[in-house]
PDB file of C-alpha atoms and ligand atoms in Angstrom:
ATOM      1  CA  UNK D   1      -8.057 -23.687 -20.386  1.00 62.00           C
ATOM      2  CA  UNK D   2      -9.658 -23.848 -17.645  1.00 69.00           C
ATOM      3  CA  UNK D   3     -13.908 -24.964 -17.188  1.00 69.00           C
ATOM      4  CA  UNK D   4     -16.004 -22.065 -16.135  1.00 70.00           C
ATOM      5  CA  UNK D   5     -17.560 -23.646 -12.871  1.00 67.00           C
ATOM      6  CA  UNK D   6     -21.101 -22.841 -13.116  1.00 77.00           C
ATOM      7  CA  UNK D   7     -21.074 -22.925  -9.200  1.00 87.00           C
ATOM      8  CA  UNK D   8     -18.234 -20.673  -6.737  1.00 90.00           C
ATOM      9  CA  UNK D   9     -18.220 -20.945  -3.132  1.00 91.00           C
ATOM     10  CA  UNK D  10     -19.614 -17.526  -2.825  1.00 88.00           C
ATOM     11  CA  UNK D  11     -22.025 -19.051  -3.673  1.00 90.00           C
ATOM     12  CA  UNK D  12     -21.899 -21.762  -1.048  1.00 93.00           C
ATOM     13  CA  UNK D  13     -20.652 -19.607   2.423  1.00 92.00           C
ATOM     14  CA  UNK D  14     -20.843 -16.396   3.942  1.00 92.00           C
ATOM     15  CA  UNK D  15     -17.879 -13.638   4.513  1.00 93.00           C
ATOM     16  CA  UNK D  16     -17.799 -13.791   8.598  1.00 92.00           C
ATOM     17  CA  UNK D  17     -16.906 -10.847   8.575  1.00 92.00           C
ATOM     18  CA  UNK D  18     -19.169  -9.328   6.354  1.00 92.00           C
ATOM     19  CA  UNK D  19     -18.545  -5.309   4.215  1.00 95.00           C
ATOM     20  CA  UNK D  20     -16.097  -6.109   2.200  1.00 97.00           C
ATOM     21  CA  UNK D  21     -15.576  -3.180  -0.611  1.00 98.00           C
ATOM     22  CA  UNK D  22     -15.420  -4.899  -4.054  1.00 97.00           C
ATOM     23  CA  UNK D  23     -13.022  -3.861  -6.914  1.00 97.00           C
ATOM     24  CA  UNK D  24     -13.938  -0.319  -7.906  1.00 95.00           C
ATOM     25  CA  UNK D  25     -12.796   0.439  -4.040  1.00 97.00           C
ATOM     26  CA  UNK D  26     -13.341   3.621  -2.451  1.00 95.00           C
ATOM     27  CA  UNK D  27     -11.269   1.913   1.122  1.00 98.00           C
ATOM     28  CA  UNK D  28     -10.669  -0.964   1.861  1.00 98.00           C
ATOM     29  CA  UNK D  29      -7.284  -0.653  -0.470  1.00 98.00           C
ATOM     30  CA  UNK D  30      -3.761  -3.208  -0.482  1.00 99.00           C
ATOM     31  CA  UNK D  31      -0.909  -2.392  -1.230  1.00 99.00           C
ATOM     32  CA  UNK D  32       1.350  -5.236  -2.352  1.00 99.00           C
ATOM     33  CA  UNK D  33       5.049  -5.000  -2.272  1.00 99.00           C
ATOM     34  CA  UNK D  34       7.000  -6.303  -5.562  1.00 99.00           C
ATOM     35  CA  UNK D  35      10.691  -6.735  -3.940  1.00 98.00           C
ATOM     36  CA  UNK D  36      11.999  -7.809  -8.409  1.00 98.00           C
ATOM     37  CA  UNK D  37       9.367 -10.356  -9.336  1.00 98.00           C
ATOM     38  CA  UNK D  38      10.223 -11.646 -12.660  1.00 98.00           C
ATOM     39  CA  UNK D  39       6.794 -11.450 -15.578  1.00 98.00           C
ATOM     40  CA  UNK D  40       5.883 -15.500 -14.968  1.00 98.00           C
ATOM     41  CA  UNK D  41       5.471 -14.779 -11.325  1.00 98.00           C
ATOM     42  CA  UNK D  42       3.840 -11.129 -11.733  1.00 99.00           C
ATOM     43  CA  UNK D  43       1.084 -12.386 -14.137  1.00 98.00           C
ATOM     44  CA  UNK D  44       0.451 -15.151 -11.646  1.00 98.00           C
ATOM     45  CA  UNK D  45      -0.153 -12.858  -9.319  1.00 98.00           C
ATOM     46  CA  UNK D  46      -2.455 -10.528 -11.139  1.00 99.00           C
ATOM     47  CA  UNK D  47      -4.383 -13.074 -12.559  1.00 98.00           C
ATOM     48  CA  UNK D  48      -5.251 -14.890  -9.281  1.00 98.00           C
ATOM     49  CA  UNK D  49      -5.858 -12.167  -7.006  1.00 98.00           C
ATOM     50  CA  UNK D  50      -5.411  -9.055  -9.081  1.00 98.00           C
ATOM     51  CA  UNK D  51      -9.334  -8.428  -7.491  1.00 98.00           C
ATOM     52  CA  UNK D  52      -7.804  -8.075  -3.863  1.00 98.00           C
ATOM     53  CA  UNK D  53      -5.154  -5.819  -5.158  1.00 99.00           C
ATOM     54  CA  UNK D  54      -5.114  -1.800  -5.514  1.00 98.00           C
ATOM     55  CA  UNK D  55      -2.080  -1.108  -5.954  1.00 99.00           C
ATOM     56  CA  UNK D  56       1.168  -2.534  -6.498  1.00 99.00           C
ATOM     57  CA  UNK D  57       4.429  -0.469  -5.234  1.00 99.00           C
ATOM     58  CA  UNK D  58       7.707  -1.606  -6.835  1.00 98.00           C
ATOM     59  CA  UNK D  59       9.800  -0.833  -4.210  1.00 98.00           C
ATOM     60  CA  UNK D  60      12.427   1.357  -3.738  1.00 98.00           C
ATOM     61  CA  UNK D  61      15.245   1.822  -6.834  1.00 98.00           C
ATOM     62  CA  UNK D  62      14.215  -1.790  -7.777  1.00 98.00           C
ATOM     63  CA  UNK D  63      12.600  -0.111 -11.172  1.00 98.00           C
ATOM     64  CA  UNK D  64      16.596   0.654 -12.642  1.00 98.00           C
ATOM     65  CA  UNK D  65      17.243  -3.435 -12.178  1.00 98.00           C
ATOM     66  CA  UNK D  66      14.804  -4.058 -15.037  1.00 98.00           C
ATOM     67  CA  UNK D  67      15.869  -5.074 -18.919  1.00 98.00           C
ATOM     68  CA  UNK D  68      13.959  -2.888 -19.723  1.00 98.00           C
ATOM     69  CA  UNK D  69      11.435  -4.586 -22.094  1.00 98.00           C
ATOM     70  CA  UNK D  70      10.072  -6.733 -18.718  1.00 98.00           C
ATOM     71  CA  UNK D  71       9.699  -3.146 -17.368  1.00 98.00           C
ATOM     72  CA  UNK D  72       7.394  -1.998 -19.897  1.00 98.00           C
ATOM     73  CA  UNK D  73       5.373  -5.659 -20.374  1.00 98.00           C
ATOM     74  CA  UNK D  74       5.017  -5.250 -15.757  1.00 98.00           C
ATOM     75  CA  UNK D  75       4.157  -2.164 -15.521  1.00 98.00           C
ATOM     76  CA  UNK D  76       1.497  -2.947 -19.022  1.00 98.00           C
ATOM     77  CA  UNK D  77      -0.011  -6.427 -17.574  1.00 98.00           C
ATOM     78  CA  UNK D  78      -0.473  -4.242 -14.081  1.00 99.00           C
ATOM     79  CA  UNK D  79      -2.956  -1.706 -15.046  1.00 98.00           C
ATOM     80  CA  UNK D  80      -3.943  -3.936 -17.780  1.00 98.00           C
ATOM     81  CA  UNK D  81      -5.611  -6.007 -14.838  1.00 98.00           C
ATOM     82  CA  UNK D  82      -6.629  -2.127 -13.391  1.00 98.00           C
ATOM     83  CA  UNK D  83      -4.049  -2.338 -10.573  1.00 98.00           C
ATOM     84  CA  UNK D  84      -2.113   1.257 -10.254  1.00 98.00           C
ATOM     85  CA  UNK D  85       1.506   0.904 -10.255  1.00 99.00           C
ATOM     86  CA  UNK D  86       3.961   3.028  -8.919  1.00 99.00           C
ATOM     87  CA  UNK D  87       8.177   3.431  -7.380  1.00 98.00           C
ATOM     88  CA  UNK D  88       8.874   3.328  -4.418  1.00 98.00           C
ATOM     89  CA  UNK D  89       9.650   6.718  -2.696  1.00 98.00           C
ATOM     90  CA  UNK D  90      13.193   6.264  -1.773  1.00 98.00           C
ATOM     91  CA  UNK D  91      13.504   5.944  -5.627  1.00 98.00           C
ATOM     92  CA  UNK D  92      11.886  10.030  -5.559  1.00 98.00           C
ATOM     93  CA  UNK D  93      13.968  10.608  -2.971  1.00 98.00           C
ATOM     94  CA  UNK D  94      17.184   9.611  -4.948  1.00 98.00           C
ATOM     95  CA  UNK D  95      15.601  12.208  -7.989  1.00 98.00           C
ATOM     96  CA  UNK D  96      15.265  14.981  -5.655  1.00 98.00           C
ATOM     97  CA  UNK D  97      18.673  14.575  -3.802  1.00 98.00           C
ATOM     98  CA  UNK D  98      20.524  14.902  -8.330  1.00 98.00           C
ATOM     99  CA  UNK D  99      17.687  17.639  -8.659  1.00 98.00           C
ATOM    100  CA  UNK D 100      16.260  15.489 -11.912  1.00 98.00           C
ATOM    101  CA  UNK D 101      12.683  15.436 -10.072  1.00 98.00           C
ATOM    102  CA  UNK D 102      11.425  16.891 -13.821  1.00 98.00           C
ATOM    103  CA  UNK D 103      13.260  13.847 -15.232  1.00 98.00           C
ATOM    104  CA  UNK D 104      11.702  11.437 -12.567  1.00 98.00           C
ATOM    105  CA  UNK D 105       8.300  12.251 -13.747  1.00 98.00           C
ATOM    106  CA  UNK D 106       8.613  12.610 -17.846  1.00 98.00           C
ATOM    107  CA  UNK D 107      10.136   8.516 -17.606  1.00 98.00           C
ATOM    108  CA  UNK D 108       7.613   7.268 -15.192  1.00 98.00           C
ATOM    109  CA  UNK D 109       5.160   8.923 -17.481  1.00 98.00           C
ATOM    110  CA  UNK D 110       6.598   7.622 -20.782  1.00 98.00           C
ATOM    111  CA  UNK D 111       6.766   4.579 -18.641  1.00 98.00           C
ATOM    112  CA  UNK D 112       3.338   3.923 -17.802  1.00 98.00           C
ATOM    113  CA  UNK D 113       3.758   4.402 -13.771  1.00 98.00           C
ATOM    114  CA  UNK D 114      -0.376   5.607 -13.234  1.00 98.00           C
ATOM    115  CA  UNK D 115       1.279   6.879  -8.645  1.00 99.00           C
ATOM    116  CA  UNK D 116       3.655   8.612  -7.952  1.00 98.00           C
ATOM    117  CA  UNK D 117       5.131   8.095  -4.412  1.00 99.00           C
ATOM    118  CA  UNK D 118       6.516  10.938  -2.362  1.00 98.00           C
ATOM    119  CA  UNK D 119       8.520  10.819   0.715  1.00 98.00           C
ATOM    120  CA  UNK D 120      11.333  12.327   2.817  1.00 98.00           C
ATOM    121  CA  UNK D 121      11.472   8.578   5.053  1.00 98.00           C
ATOM    122  CA  UNK D 122      15.406   8.847   4.073  1.00 98.00           C
ATOM    123  CA  UNK D 123      16.275  12.115   3.618  1.00 98.00           C
ATOM    124  CA  UNK D 124      15.637  16.247   4.300  1.00 97.00           C
ATOM    125  CA  UNK D 125      12.923  17.103   2.709  1.00 97.00           C
ATOM    126  CA  UNK D 126      11.604  21.002   2.881  1.00 97.00           C
ATOM    127  CA  UNK D 127       7.632  21.266   2.831  1.00 97.00           C
ATOM    128  CA  UNK D 128       7.882  23.196   0.308  1.00 97.00           C
ATOM    129  CA  UNK D 129       9.782  21.411  -1.751  1.00 97.00           C
ATOM    130  CA  UNK D 130       7.554  18.716  -0.766  1.00 97.00           C
ATOM    131  CA  UNK D 131       4.584  20.252  -1.878  1.00 97.00           C
ATOM    132  CA  UNK D 132       5.358  21.591  -4.830  1.00 97.00           C
ATOM    133  CA  UNK D 133       6.791  18.233  -5.994  1.00 98.00           C
ATOM    134  CA  UNK D 134       2.620  17.374  -4.429  1.00 98.00           C
ATOM    135  CA  UNK D 135       1.588  19.445  -7.440  1.00 96.00           C
ATOM    136  CA  UNK D 136       4.373  18.831  -9.684  1.00 97.00           C
ATOM    137  CA  UNK D 137       2.964  14.893 -10.143  1.00 98.00           C
ATOM    138  CA  UNK D 138      -0.524  15.619 -10.018  1.00 97.00           C
ATOM    139  CA  UNK D 139       0.121  18.370 -12.968  1.00 97.00           C
ATOM    140  CA  UNK D 140       2.308  15.407 -15.213  1.00 98.00           C
ATOM    141  CA  UNK D 141      -1.501  13.662 -14.990  1.00 98.00           C
ATOM    142  CA  UNK D 142      -0.202  10.767 -12.320  1.00 98.00           C
ATOM    143  CA  UNK D 143      -1.957  10.254  -9.308  1.00 98.00           C
ATOM    144  CA  UNK D 144      -0.079  11.176  -6.082  1.00 98.00           C
ATOM    145  CA  UNK D 145       0.738   9.307  -2.876  1.00 98.00           C
ATOM    146  CA  UNK D 146       2.785  10.768  -0.138  1.00 98.00           C
ATOM    147  CA  UNK D 147       4.391   9.061   3.516  1.00 98.00           C
ATOM    148  CA  UNK D 148       4.861   9.822   6.214  1.00 98.00           C
ATOM    149  CA  UNK D 149       7.770   8.390   8.970  1.00 98.00           C
ATOM    150  CA  UNK D 150      11.006   8.837   9.035  1.00 98.00           C
ATOM    151  CA  UNK D 151      13.054   4.859   8.140  1.00 97.00           C
ATOM    152  CA  UNK D 152      15.417   5.330  10.741  1.00 97.00           C
ATOM    153  CA  UNK D 153      13.867   5.248  14.296  1.00 95.00           C
ATOM    154  CA  UNK D 154      15.820   8.172  15.650  1.00 96.00           C
ATOM    155  CA  UNK D 155      14.173  10.741  13.685  1.00 96.00           C
ATOM    156  CA  UNK D 156      10.735   9.918  15.066  1.00 96.00           C
ATOM    157  CA  UNK D 157       8.290  12.928  14.835  1.00 97.00           C
ATOM    158  CA  UNK D 158       5.457  13.181  17.462  1.00 98.00           C
ATOM    159  CA  UNK D 159       2.188  12.332  16.291  1.00 98.00           C
ATOM    160  CA  UNK D 160       1.541  15.771  15.982  1.00 98.00           C
ATOM    161  CA  UNK D 161       3.950  16.562  14.002  1.00 98.00           C
ATOM    162  CA  UNK D 162       3.247  13.599  11.143  1.00 98.00           C
ATOM    163  CA  UNK D 163      -0.661  14.588  11.745  1.00 98.00           C
ATOM    164  CA  UNK D 164       0.140  18.200  10.755  1.00 98.00           C
ATOM    165  CA  UNK D 165       2.107  16.218   7.487  1.00 97.00           C
ATOM    166  CA  UNK D 166      -1.379  14.223   6.379  1.00 98.00           C
ATOM    167  CA  UNK D 167      -3.543  17.186   6.709  1.00 97.00           C
ATOM    168  CA  UNK D 168      -1.044  19.575   4.758  1.00 96.00           C
ATOM    169  CA  UNK D 169      -0.490  16.945   1.942  1.00 97.00           C
ATOM    170  CA  UNK D 170      -4.098  15.913   1.888  1.00 96.00           C
ATOM    171  CA  UNK D 171      -4.417  19.434   0.801  1.00 95.00           C
ATOM    172  CA  UNK D 172      -1.929  19.610  -1.189  1.00 94.00           C
ATOM    173  CA  UNK D 173      -4.149  17.196  -3.188  1.00 94.00           C
ATOM    174  CA  UNK D 174      -2.209  14.102  -2.311  1.00 98.00           C
ATOM    175  CA  UNK D 175      -4.948  10.897  -3.030  1.00 98.00           C
ATOM    176  CA  UNK D 176      -3.815   8.408  -0.373  1.00 98.00           C
ATOM    177  CA  UNK D 177      -1.319   8.773   2.382  1.00 98.00           C
ATOM    178  CA  UNK D 178       1.216   6.623   3.785  1.00 98.00           C
ATOM    179  CA  UNK D 179       2.521   5.699   7.657  1.00 98.00           C
ATOM    180  CA  UNK D 180       5.864   4.770   6.974  1.00 98.00           C
ATOM    181  CA  UNK D 181       6.308   0.283   8.208  1.00 98.00           C
ATOM    182  CA  UNK D 182       8.584   0.139   5.809  1.00 98.00           C
ATOM    183  CA  UNK D 183       9.559  -3.348   4.393  1.00 97.00           C
ATOM    184  CA  UNK D 184      10.428  -5.655   8.081  1.00 98.00           C
ATOM    185  CA  UNK D 185       7.300  -3.637   9.755  1.00 98.00           C
ATOM    186  CA  UNK D 186       9.340  -2.653  12.638  1.00 98.00           C
ATOM    187  CA  UNK D 187      11.251   0.105  15.018  1.00 97.00           C
ATOM    188  CA  UNK D 188       8.394   3.232  13.022  1.00 98.00           C
ATOM    189  CA  UNK D 189       6.023   5.216  13.471  1.00 98.00           C
ATOM    190  CA  UNK D 190       3.423   2.967  14.643  1.00 98.00           C
ATOM    191  CA  UNK D 191       5.221  -0.077  15.640  1.00 98.00           C
ATOM    192  CA  UNK D 192       8.041  -1.351  18.060  1.00 98.00           C
ATOM    193  CA  UNK D 193      11.350  -2.585  16.802  1.00 97.00           C
ATOM    194  CA  UNK D 194       9.712  -6.583  17.974  1.00 98.00           C
ATOM    195  CA  UNK D 195       7.393  -5.492  15.260  1.00 98.00           C
ATOM    196  CA  UNK D 196       4.408  -4.722  17.741  1.00 98.00           C
ATOM    197  CA  UNK D 197       1.293  -1.452  17.108  1.00 98.00           C
ATOM    198  CA  UNK D 198       2.874   1.490  19.844  1.00 98.00           C
ATOM    199  CA  UNK D 199      -0.811   1.702  21.424  1.00 97.00           C
ATOM    200  CA  UNK D 200      -0.583   5.371  22.136  1.00 97.00           C
ATOM    201  CA  UNK D 201       0.706   6.844  18.990  1.00 98.00           C
ATOM    202  CA  UNK D 202      -1.562   4.410  16.922  1.00 98.00           C
ATOM    203  CA  UNK D 203      -4.709   6.189  18.993  1.00 98.00           C
ATOM    204  CA  UNK D 204      -2.882   9.879  18.687  1.00 98.00           C
ATOM    205  CA  UNK D 205      -3.019   9.208  14.751  1.00 98.00           C
ATOM    206  CA  UNK D 206      -6.509   7.055  14.997  1.00 98.00           C
ATOM    207  CA  UNK D 207      -7.903  10.639  16.960  1.00 98.00           C
ATOM    208  CA  UNK D 208      -6.879  13.380  14.587  1.00 98.00           C
ATOM    209  CA  UNK D 209      -6.665  12.289  10.900  1.00 98.00           C
ATOM    210  CA  UNK D 210      -9.897  13.836   9.125  1.00 95.00           C
ATOM    211  CA  UNK D 211     -10.157  11.172   5.941  1.00 96.00           C
ATOM    212  CA  UNK D 212      -8.991   7.685   7.307  1.00 97.00           C
ATOM    213  CA  UNK D 213     -10.035   6.197   3.734  1.00 98.00           C
ATOM    214  CA  UNK D 214      -6.917   8.169   2.242  1.00 98.00           C
ATOM    215  CA  UNK D 215      -4.187   6.890   5.190  1.00 98.00           C
ATOM    216  CA  UNK D 216      -2.826   3.242   3.902  1.00 99.00           C
ATOM    217  CA  UNK D 217      -1.016   2.036   6.587  1.00 99.00           C
ATOM    218  CA  UNK D 218       1.897   0.381   5.636  1.00 99.00           C
ATOM    219  CA  UNK D 219       1.665  -4.071   7.997  1.00 98.00           C
ATOM    220  CA  UNK D 220       3.341  -6.258   6.169  1.00 98.00           C
ATOM    221  CA  UNK D 221       3.244  -8.805   9.465  1.00 98.00           C
ATOM    222  CA  UNK D 222       0.260 -10.723  10.351  1.00 98.00           C
ATOM    223  CA  UNK D 223       0.177  -9.670  13.031  1.00 98.00           C
ATOM    224  CA  UNK D 224       0.016  -5.694  12.008  1.00 98.00           C
ATOM    225  CA  UNK D 225      -2.708  -6.517   9.628  1.00 98.00           C
ATOM    226  CA  UNK D 226      -4.708  -8.828  11.853  1.00 97.00           C
ATOM    227  CA  UNK D 227      -4.200  -6.121  14.478  1.00 97.00           C
ATOM    228  CA  UNK D 228      -5.759  -3.047  12.252  1.00 98.00           C
ATOM    229  CA  UNK D 229      -8.611  -4.884  10.934  1.00 97.00           C
ATOM    230  CA  UNK D 230      -9.697  -6.074  13.785  1.00 96.00           C
ATOM    231  CA  UNK D 231      -9.524  -1.491  15.353  1.00 96.00           C
ATOM    232  CA  UNK D 232     -10.367  -0.424  12.080  1.00 97.00           C
ATOM    233  CA  UNK D 233     -12.647  -3.405  10.129  1.00 96.00           C
ATOM    234  CA  UNK D 234     -11.670  -5.120   6.903  1.00 97.00           C
ATOM    235  CA  UNK D 235     -11.682  -2.145   4.933  1.00 98.00           C
ATOM    236  CA  UNK D 236      -8.902  -0.744   6.637  1.00 98.00           C
ATOM    237  CA  UNK D 237      -5.875   0.882   3.404  1.00 98.00           C
ATOM    238  CA  UNK D 238      -3.441  -1.635   4.031  1.00 99.00           C
ATOM    239  CA  UNK D 239       0.851  -1.353   2.717  1.00 99.00           C
ATOM    240  CA  UNK D 240       3.533  -3.361   1.771  1.00 98.00           C
ATOM    241  CA  UNK D 241       2.076  -6.424   1.910  1.00 99.00           C
ATOM    242  CA  UNK D 242       4.067  -9.700   0.421  1.00 98.00           C
ATOM    243  CA  UNK D 243       3.131 -10.921  -3.370  1.00 98.00           C
ATOM    244  CA  UNK D 244       1.959 -14.525  -1.220  1.00 98.00           C
ATOM    245  CA  UNK D 245      -0.185 -13.050   1.492  1.00 98.00           C
ATOM    246  CA  UNK D 246      -2.719 -11.025  -0.566  1.00 99.00           C
ATOM    247  CA  UNK D 247      -5.251 -13.711  -0.373  1.00 98.00           C
ATOM    248  CA  UNK D 248      -3.859 -14.371   2.920  1.00 98.00           C
ATOM    249  CA  UNK D 249      -4.851 -11.582   3.889  1.00 98.00           C
ATOM    250  CA  UNK D 250      -7.947 -10.709   2.446  1.00 98.00           C
ATOM    251  CA  UNK D 251      -8.909 -13.814   4.068  1.00 98.00           C
ATOM    252  CA  UNK D 252      -7.797 -12.063   7.732  1.00 98.00           C
ATOM    253  CA  UNK D 253     -10.025  -9.356   6.398  1.00 98.00           C
ATOM    254  CA  UNK D 254     -13.055 -10.708   5.932  1.00 97.00           C
ATOM    255  CA  UNK D 255     -12.873 -13.379   8.836  1.00 96.00           C
ATOM    256  CA  UNK D 256     -11.331 -16.605   6.465  1.00 97.00           C
ATOM    257  CA  UNK D 257      -8.826 -17.146   8.608  1.00 97.00           C
ATOM    258  CA  UNK D 258      -9.464 -17.938  12.570  1.00 95.00           C
ATOM    259  CA  UNK D 259      -6.842 -14.993  13.903  1.00 93.00           C
ATOM    260  CA  UNK D 260     -10.124 -12.648  12.605  1.00 95.00           C
ATOM    261  CA  UNK D 261     -13.302 -15.525  12.778  1.00 95.00           C
ATOM    262  CA  UNK D 262     -12.470 -15.732  16.863  1.00 89.00           C
ATOM    263  CA  UNK D 263     -12.996 -12.599  17.423  1.00 80.00           C
ATOM    264  CA  UNK D 264     -16.652 -13.194  15.711  1.00 79.00           C
ATOM    265  CA  UNK D 265     -18.201 -15.883  17.268  1.00 73.00           C
ATOM    266  CA  UNK D 266     -20.139 -16.359  19.862  1.00 51.00           C
ATOM    267  CA  UNK D 267     -21.337 -18.758  22.147  1.00 39.00           C
ATOM    268  CA  UNK D 268     -24.624 -19.410  19.810  1.00 39.00           C
ATOM    269  CA  UNK D 269     -23.180 -20.065  16.975  1.00 53.00           C
ATOM    270  CA  UNK D 270     -20.807 -22.574  17.832  1.00 45.00           C
ATOM    271  CA  UNK D 271     -23.348 -24.419  20.509  1.00 41.00           C
TER     272      UNK D 271
HETATM  273  O1  LIG L 301       9.249   3.219   2.815  1.00 83.12           O
HETATM  274  C1  LIG L 301       9.394   1.668   2.504  1.00 83.12           C
HETATM  275  O2  LIG L 301       8.132   1.370   2.016  1.00 83.12           O
HETATM  276  C2  LIG L 301       9.815   0.694   1.089  1.00 83.12           C
HETATM  277  C3  LIG L 301      10.083  -0.341   2.214  1.00 83.12           C
HETATM  278  S1  LIG L 301      11.377  -0.017   2.703  1.00 83.12           S
HETATM  279  O3  LIG L 301      11.234   1.280   4.105  1.00 83.12           O
HETATM  280  O4  LIG L 301      12.229   0.184   2.601  1.00 83.12           O
HETATM  281  O5  LIG L 301      11.988  -1.060   3.574  1.00 83.12           O
HETATM  282  O6  LIG L 301      10.147   1.628   0.729  1.00 83.12           O
HETATM  283  P1  LIG L 301      10.338   2.825  -0.342  1.00 83.12           P
HETATM  284  O7  LIG L 301      11.434   3.555  -0.673  1.00 83.12           O
HETATM  285  O8  LIG L 301       8.979   3.181  -0.237  1.00 83.12           O
HETATM  286  O9  LIG L 301       9.308   1.764  -1.502  1.00 83.12           O
END
């Protein structure tokens, strides 16, 4: 049993970047992508870092491969730490393709997931079907996260199209809209083939997004997290964060890492 320390580092040092929201928070959300952690790793992650995690996504269709009791326990554990949990959007897309959305939602509810991701990153889906799915998931008692953007760079959509989709999803009742970044962070929406932020499309999106606190930017790479924090502040919503990167991202958000600290330093502060 660990002894409770009387003094913590937070009593000793101030964060160089101020204003980071604490849970339960309205913005500054961190969504982790879990590609198959075992129970021990999952419990460790939550024990150490649940304060800094708002959502865990069980990526793509990985939900299907867990022994039933382990999947239920992962979901129960996440909820016990006040972390919302949902299956990946690709899994939803397969359910739609197979005409089994009702059963998908019923099963997700039975298992205890708290949110549903609605996406069309791989399949074609009409606006009518998409918005009906948002309403159906809401009516089934889930929080709803939609995703915009195609996974294949050859299918890239214009900023105007994406903005229209974001506004439509939010009006239809989506709690949050994810901007696709994939697990790689390469060659999709705001990232070029090497993962650098494409300033022109990011600027167009930022100019048109009406409710930025309800948009989550998938940003699996450190350079992407850093660029978005420098641009939008410590309370930017970030997704597809690797489980092992949660504390490192938190350090980036508040300036406890050289990459963001250096931008807050003034000559007077270091002389
Ligand atoms: O779109 C995503 O964030 C993920 C990861 S990837 O695009 O397959 O690399 O997929 P999802 O199906 O939403 O979990």
